Amino acid sequence: MGGINRRELGHGALAEKALRPVIPKDFPFTIRVTAEVLESNGSSSMASACGGSLALMDAGVPISSAVAGVAVGLISKANPEKAAEIQDYRLLTDILGIEDYLGDMDFKLAGTNKGITALQADVKIPGLPLKVVMEAIQQATVAKREILGIMNKCIAKPRATRKENGPVVENIRVPVSKRARFVGVTINQVDEETFSVFAPTPGAMNEAQEFIGDLCKDDQEQQLEFGAIYTATITEIRDIGVMVKLYPNMSAVLLHNSQLDHKRIKHPSALGFEVGQQIQVKYFGRDPTDGRMRLSRKVLQSPAATVVKTLSEKQSISMGSSNGHTNSTDL
């Protein structure tokens, strides 16, 4: 028990390097492999690589192949005439801690059945002949294959489905007209109509899909024609405008105050609107940014008639406030 030391960091980095090449580059999740090594006897890093490979397969991570590792040690006798040369030696496969401590080399090799993914050598003598290095690689390769055979008896390939506590990412199609409803929902946009949804578990993903399905259901939306005039029903009065429906089964759409009339108004009540009232509106397609419907009542109102009505109201006020005299004005 204690803090992480330099040796543990190095072994962890080696095990990570051994496993990284078999993980798909497009895997959408962050992976954390934890190896709880209770005793350091020989190569704990290679044991971590083997256990990490099994854990990744068990978790459903689609690694391309199983990875195993082994350590090879060296006991040598120096040449009495040339101290830098080896006179006799023995290579030891899967060394113990004492062999590592008293030996002349700690050579680690990890990889798949097809090749090597990580190598590390701790050489404690002045140098090694190439012949010894080649023999160490050959001996480690044989041991690696034997270990892979044992591992494959436990689990030979990644699980087809992840466990219930595994995270899930799926892509869904969202109509452009529904994008505005996703404010506050944790999703990532892939393209104009495709979104990537993350959930911590498959159960949560199912709930998210149901929620998104409710948001994106068609609402029996009719095919609207650009520039056509429709009869809309007011469903709600707001400070900034009125909510209207073009069809009973469609979602309500905001008709802003600026599109209600040519006159500038601060509240829809200025025009005498009430919930349930029907008004004529013109359809101008959808906003390219958020997909909202663009409706206008203002374009159907005659600006000239509004001016005439305003002048008429002013005239009536003037006629009624002239000390009983009646003024007439031709418009």
C-alpha positions as a Python dict, from the first residue, in 0.01 Angstrom:
ca = {
    (1, 'M'): (0, 0, 0),
    (2, 'G'): (130, 342, -85),
    (3, 'G'): (185, 588, -364),
    (4, 'I'): (272, 501, -721),
    (5, 'N'): (647, 478, -775),
    (6, 'R'): (864, 504, -1084),
    (7, 'R'): (866, 128, -1140),
    (8, 'E'): (486, 100, -1135),
    (9, 'L'): (451, 392, -1375),
    (10, 'G'): (697, 231, -1616),
    (11, 'H'): (525, -106, -1604),
    (12, 'G'): (187, 58, -1657),
    (13, 'A'): (316, 249, -1959),
    (14, 'L'): (457, -74, -2108),
    (15, 'A'): (131, -265, -2061),
    (16, 'E'): (-63, 25, -2216),
    (17, 'K'): (173, 32, -2514),
    (18, 'A'): (121, -344, -2559),
    (19, 'L'): (-259, -312, -2572),
    (20, 'R'): (-303, 15, -2761),
    (21, 'P'): (-236, -121, -3117),
    (22, 'V'): (-529, -369, -3102),
    (23, 'I'): (-789, -111, -2996),
    (24, 'P'): (-995, 34, -3287),
    (25, 'K'): (-904, 393, -3370),
    (26, 'D'): (-1272, 487, -3397),
    (27, 'F'): (-1370, 343, -3057),
    (28, 'P'): (-1588, 620, -2909),
    (29, 'F'): (-1514, 571, -2538),
    (30, 'T'): (-1227, 643, -2304),
    (31, 'I'): (-1082, 317, -2171),
    (32, 'R'): (-936, 273, -1826),
    (33, 'V'): (-772, -63, -1752),
    (34, 'T'): (-676, -114, -1389),
    (35, 'A'): (-438, -396, -1292),
    (36, 'E'): (-427, -465, -918),
    (37, 'V'): (-87, -633, -883),
    (38, 'L'): (-67, -787, -535),
    (39, 'E'): (287, -923, -567),
    (40, 'S'): (572, -823, -795),
    (41, 'N'): (732, -1155, -888),
    (42, 'G'): (886, -1149, -1232),
    (43, 'S'): (699, -948, -1493),
    (44, 'S'): (393, -781, -1344),
    (45, 'S'): (369, -560, -1652),
    (46, 'M'): (330, -861, -1884),
    (47, 'A'): (75, -1013, -1648),
    (48, 'S'): (-111, -680, -1666),
    (49, 'A'): (-103, -695, -2047),
    (50, 'C'): (-252, -1047, -2044),
    (51, 'G'): (-517, -957, -1787),
    (52, 'G'): (-590, -630, -1965),
    (53, 'S'): (-649, -814, -2294),
    (54, 'L'): (-894, -1052, -2125),
    (55, 'A'): (-1070, -763, -1952),
    (56, 'L'): (-1112, -570, -2279),
    (57, 'M'): (-1267, -873, -2448),
    (58, 'D'): (-1494, -938, -2151),
    (59, 'A'): (-1606, -573, -2156),
    (60, 'G'): (-1701, -599, -2524),
    (61, 'V'): (-1425, -374, -2657),
    (62, 'P'): (-1376, -493, -3019),
    (63, 'I'): (-998, -541, -3006),
    (64, 'S'): (-850, -692, -3322),
    (65, 'S'): (-664, -972, -3144),
    (66, 'A'): (-569, -1102, -2801),
    (67, 'V'): (-242, -977, -2653),
    (68, 'A'): (-8, -1172, -2427),
    (69, 'G'): (333, -1096, -2282),
    (70, 'V'): (621, -1274, -2116),
    (71, 'A'): (956, -1189, -1959),
    (72, 'V'): (1282, -1360, -2044),
    (73, 'G'): (1587, -1349, -1817),
    (74, 'L'): (1957, -1404, -1877),
    (75, 'I'): (2226, -1568, -1664),
    (76, 'S'): (2567, -1531, -1824),
    (77, 'K'): (2936, -1588, -1759),
    (78, 'A'): (3180, -1329, -1884),
    (79, 'N'): (3483, -1419, -2093),
    (80, 'P'): (3788, -1395, -1862),
    (81, 'E'): (3998, -1265, -2150),
    (82, 'K'): (3741, -1007, -2271),
    (83, 'A'): (3510, -890, -1997),
    (84, 'A'): (3274, -729, -2248),
    (85, 'E'): (3205, -1067, -2412),
    (86, 'I'): (2988, -1355, -2290),
    (87, 'Q'): (3150, -1696, -2259),
    (88, 'D'): (2843, -1896, -2157),
    (89, 'Y'): (2477, -1808, -2092),
    (90, 'R'): (2128, -1942, -2023),
    (91, 'L'): (1796, -1778, -2118),
    (92, 'L'): (1517, -1821, -1865),
    (93, 'T'): (1151, -1793, -1971),
    (94, 'D'): (895, -1631, -1736),
    (95, 'I'): (1149, -1532, -1473),
    (96, 'L'): (1095, -1508, -1099),
    (97, 'G'): (1179, -1203, -895),
    (98, 'I'): (1506, -1349, -767),
    (99, 'E'): (1615, -1436, -1122),
    (100, 'D'): (1539, -1081, -1228),
    (101, 'Y'): (1734, -940, -932),
    (102, 'L'): (2043, -1162, -973),
    (103, 'G'): (2031, -1203, -1351),
    (104, 'D'): (2195, -1003, -1629),
    (105, 'M'): (1883, -907, -1827),
    (106, 'D'): (1509, -858, -1793),
    (107, 'F'): (1365, -880, -2144),
    (108, 'K'): (990, -827, -2194),
    (109, 'L'): (797, -905, -2512),
    (110, 'A'): (423, -859, -2574),
    (111, 'G'): (211, -905, -2884),
    (112, 'T'): (-47, -1102, -3077),
    (113, 'N'): (-16, -1426, -3270),
    (114, 'K'): (88, -1223, -3572),
    (115, 'G'): (347, -989, -3428),
    (116, 'I'): (499, -781, -3150),
    (117, 'T'): (329, -477, -2996),
    (118, 'A'): (579, -387, -2721),
    (119, 'L'): (940, -460, -2626),
    (120, 'Q'): (1153, -363, -2330),
    (121, 'A'): (1500, -474, -2219),
    (122, 'D'): (1677, -402, -1892),
    (123, 'V'): (2037, -505, -1964),
    (124, 'K'): (2266, -512, -1661),
    (125, 'I'): (2591, -605, -1832),
    (126, 'P'): (2806, -397, -2074),
    (127, 'G'): (2640, -543, -2385),
    (128, 'L'): (2469, -836, -2556),
    (129, 'P'): (2566, -1027, -2871),
    (130, 'L'): (2302, -1012, -3144),
    (131, 'K'): (2274, -1390, -3124),
    (132, 'V'): (2152, -1367, -2763),
    (133, 'V'): (1899, -1100, -2853),
    (134, 'M'): (1760, -1310, -3141),
    (135, 'E'): (1735, -1617, -2920),
    (136, 'A'): (1555, -1416, -2651),
    (137, 'I'): (1299, -1292, -2907),
    (138, 'Q'): (1247, -1645, -3042),
    (139, 'Q'): (1208, -1794, -2694),
    (140, 'A'): (966, -1520, -2587),
    (141, 'T'): (760, -1565, -2906),
    (142, 'V'): (713, -1935, -2835),
    (143, 'A'): (608, -1861, -2477),
    (144, 'K'): (375, -1583, -2593),
    (145, 'R'): (188, -1821, -2824),
    (146, 'E'): (152, -2076, -2546),
    (147, 'I'): (6, -1813, -2315),
    (148, 'L'): (-235, -1694, -2587),
    (149, 'G'): (-358, -2053, -2623),
    (150, 'I'): (-438, -2065, -2251),
    (151, 'M'): (-609, -1724, -2265),
    (152, 'N'): (-821, -1828, -2565),
    (153, 'K'): (-965, -2116, -2361),
    (154, 'C'): (-1108, -1855, -2128),
    (155, 'I'): (-1234, -1607, -2391),
    (156, 'A'): (-1128, -1619, -2755),
    (157, 'K'): (-1289, -1304, -2894),
    (158, 'P'): (-1459, -986, -2769),
    (159, 'R'): (-1815, -1021, -2649),
    (160, 'A'): (-2067, -922, -2916),
    (161, 'T'): (-2263, -707, -2669),
    (162, 'R'): (-2141, -495, -2383),
    (163, 'K'): (-2242, -563, -2028),
    (164, 'E'): (-2534, -385, -1861),
    (165, 'N'): (-2301, -141, -1687),
    (166, 'G'): (-2116, -49, -2008),
    (167, 'P'): (-2167, 286, -2182),
    (168, 'V'): (-2342, 312, -2520),
    (169, 'V'): (-2318, 556, -2810),
    (170, 'E'): (-2565, 549, -3099),
    (171, 'N'): (-2640, 774, -3395),
    (172, 'I'): (-2995, 893, -3452),
    (173, 'R'): (-3163, 1091, -3728),
    (174, 'V'): (-3327, 1415, -3620),
    (175, 'P'): (-3542, 1612, -3869),
    (176, 'V'): (-3424, 1967, -3921),
    (177, 'S'): (-3759, 2095, -3798),
    (178, 'K'): (-3707, 1926, -3460),
    (179, 'R'): (-3355, 2046, -3379),
    (180, 'A'): (-3476, 2334, -3165),
    (181, 'R'): (-3627, 2085, -2918),
    (182, 'F'): (-3286, 1948, -2827),
    (183, 'V'): (-3170, 2248, -2628),
    (184, 'G'): (-3035, 2104, -2302),
    (185, 'V'): (-3010, 1743, -2427),
    (186, 'T'): (-2657, 1597, -2408),
    (187, 'I'): (-2591, 1492, -2767),
    (188, 'N'): (-2324, 1568, -3025),
    (189, 'Q'): (-2412, 1673, -3377),
    (190, 'V'): (-2246, 1461, -3649),
    (191, 'D'): (-2402, 1631, -3950),
    (192, 'E'): (-2715, 1831, -4032),
    (193, 'E'): (-2961, 1556, -3934),
    (194, 'T'): (-2745, 1300, -3749),
    (195, 'F'): (-2668, 1320, -3377),
    (196, 'S'): (-2453, 1099, -3154),
    (197, 'V'): (-2616, 1011, -2820),
    (198, 'F'): (-2415, 893, -2519),
    (199, 'A'): (-2564, 694, -2231),
    (200, 'P'): (-2383, 535, -1933),
    (201, 'T'): (-2577, 206, -1967),
    (202, 'P'): (-2795, 32, -2228),
    (203, 'G'): (-3099, 91, -2004),
    (204, 'A'): (-3030, 462, -2001),
    (205, 'M'): (-2990, 454, -2380),
    (206, 'N'): (-3334, 296, -2416),
    (207, 'E'): (-3483, 573, -2204),
    (208, 'A'): (-3300, 835, -2410),
    (209, 'Q'): (-3427, 684, -2733),
    (210, 'E'): (-3785, 687, -2606),
    (211, 'F'): (-3744, 1050, -2500),
    (212, 'I'): (-3592, 1147, -2834),
    (213, 'G'): (-3861, 952, -3016),
    (214, 'D'): (-4127, 1156, -2838),
    (215, 'L'): (-3948, 1476, -2933),
    (216, 'C'): (-3913, 1377, -3296),
    (217, 'K'): (-4245, 1210, -3362),
    (218, 'D'): (-4409, 1339, -3675),
    (219, 'D'): (-4709, 1503, -3505),
    (220, 'Q'): (-4891, 1420, -3830),
    (221, 'E'): (-4738, 1731, -3979),
    (222, 'Q'): (-4889, 1821, -4311),
    (223, 'Q'): (-4687, 1915, -4616),
    (224, 'L'): (-4695, 2293, -4615),
    (225, 'E'): (-4655, 2496, -4931),
    (226, 'F'): (-4418, 2791, -4931),
    (227, 'G'): (-4610, 3118, -4969),
    (228, 'A'): (-4949, 2959, -4904),
    (229, 'I'): (-5205, 3116, -4668),
    (230, 'Y'): (-5337, 2903, -4380),
    (231, 'T'): (-5594, 2946, -4106),
    (232, 'A'): (-5420, 2923, -3769),
    (233, 'T'): (-5578, 2878, -3427),
    (234, 'I'): (-5436, 3075, -3131),
    (235, 'T'): (-5351, 2835, -2847),
    (236, 'E'): (-5167, 3071, -2611),
    (237, 'I'): (-5111, 3443, -2560),
    (238, 'R'): (-4755, 3542, -2465),
    (239, 'D'): (-4583, 3876, -2410),
    (240, 'I'): (-4374, 3831, -2722),
    (241, 'G'): (-4646, 3695, -2948),
    (242, 'V'): (-4907, 3423, -2984),
    (243, 'M'): (-4871, 3047, -3014),
    (244, 'V'): (-5067, 2912, -3309),
    (245, 'K'): (-5146, 2575, -3466),
    (246, 'L'): (-5207, 2527, -3835),
    (247, 'Y'): (-5351, 2178, -3778),
    (248, 'P'): (-5489, 2022, -3457),
    (249, 'N'): (-5217, 1753, -3434),
    (250, 'M'): (-4925, 1983, -3507),
    (251, 'S'): (-4703, 2142, -3247),
    (252, 'A'): (-4778, 2505, -3163),
    (253, 'V'): (-4557, 2766, -3331),
    (254, 'L'): (-4471, 3115, -3206),
    (255, 'L'): (-4600, 3400, -3416),
    (256, 'H'): (-4392, 3694, -3296),
    (257, 'N'): (-4534, 4036, -3223),
    (258, 'S'): (-4330, 4176, -3512),
    (259, 'Q'): (-4525, 3953, -3753),
    (260, 'L'): (-4873, 4023, -3618),
    (261, 'D'): (-4935, 4366, -3765),
    (262, 'H'): (-4769, 4658, -3942),
    (263, 'K'): (-4817, 4859, -3625),
    (264, 'R'): (-4554, 4814, -3356),
    (265, 'I'): (-4718, 4645, -3057),
    (266, 'K'): (-4584, 4547, -2717),
    (267, 'H'): (-4845, 4280, -2643),
    (268, 'P'): (-5090, 4077, -2857),
    (269, 'S'): (-5378, 4206, -2645),
    (270, 'A'): (-5341, 4539, -2828),
    (271, 'L'): (-5496, 4365, -3129),
    (272, 'G'): (-5771, 4202, -2924),
    (273, 'F'): (-5651, 3846, -2976),
    (274, 'E'): (-5794, 3565, -2763),
    (275, 'V'): (-5717, 3197, -2717),
    (276, 'G'): (-5916, 2991, -2965),
    (277, 'Q'): (-5942, 3274, -3218),
    (278, 'Q'): (-5860, 3191, -3580),
    (279, 'I'): (-5636, 3415, -3787),
    (280, 'Q'): (-5493, 3406, -4137),
    (281, 'V'): (-5115, 3356, -4170),
    (282, 'K'): (-4872, 3309, -4456),
    (283, 'Y'): (-4610, 3031, -4453),
    (284, 'F'): (-4248, 3120, -4546),
    (285, 'G'): (-4074, 2785, -4494),
    (286, 'R'): (-3839, 2703, -4207),
    (287, 'D'): (-3552, 2889, -4052),
    (288, 'P'): (-3228, 2728, -4184),
    (289, 'T'): (-3061, 2768, -3843),
    (290, 'D'): (-3307, 2608, -3600),
    (291, 'G'): (-3574, 2462, -3832),
    (292, 'R'): (-3859, 2669, -3687),
    (293, 'M'): (-4162, 2758, -3899),
    (294, 'R'): (-4166, 3111, -4031),
    (295, 'L'): (-4521, 3252, -4027),
    (296, 'S'): (-4650, 3604, -4077),
    (297, 'R'): (-4990, 3771, -4034),
    (298, 'K'): (-4846, 4116, -4104),
    (299, 'V'): (-4795, 4053, -4476),
    (300, 'L'): (-5167, 3986, -4512),
    (301, 'Q'): (-5263, 4317, -4354),
    (302, 'S'): (-5293, 4623, -4581),
    (303, 'P'): (-5060, 4904, -4466),
    (304, 'A'): (-5286, 5165, -4637),
    (305, 'A'): (-5595, 5045, -4452),
    (306, 'T'): (-5411, 5068, -4123),
    (307, 'V'): (-5309, 5428, -4196),
    (308, 'V'): (-5667, 5522, -4297),
    (309, 'K'): (-5802, 5367, -3979),
    (310, 'T'): (-5550, 5558, -3768),
    (311, 'L'): (-5632, 5889, -3934),
    (312, 'S'): (-6003, 5823, -3894),
    (313, 'E'): (-5961, 5766, -3523),
    (314, 'K'): (-5765, 6092, -3489),
    (315, 'Q'): (-6034, 6279, -3686),
    (316, 'S'): (-6310, 6150, -3461),
    (317, 'I'): (-6123, 6265, -3153),
    (318, 'S'): (-6069, 6608, -3310),
    (319, 'M'): (-6437, 6644, -3405),
    (320, 'G'): (-6552, 6553, -3057),
    (321, 'S'): (-6331, 6808, -2878),
    (322, 'S'): (-6414, 7138, -3059),
    (323, 'N'): (-6652, 7302, -2805),
    (324, 'G'): (-6956, 7152, -2961),
    (325, 'H'): (-6860, 7253, -3315),
    (326, 'T'): (-6860, 6984, -3582),
    (327, 'N'): (-6565, 6968, -3818),
    (328, 'S'): (-6570, 6758, -4132),
    (329, 'T'): (-6269, 6637, -4319),
    (330, 'D'): (-6244, 6457, -4650),
    (331, 'L'): (-5994, 6174, -4658),
}
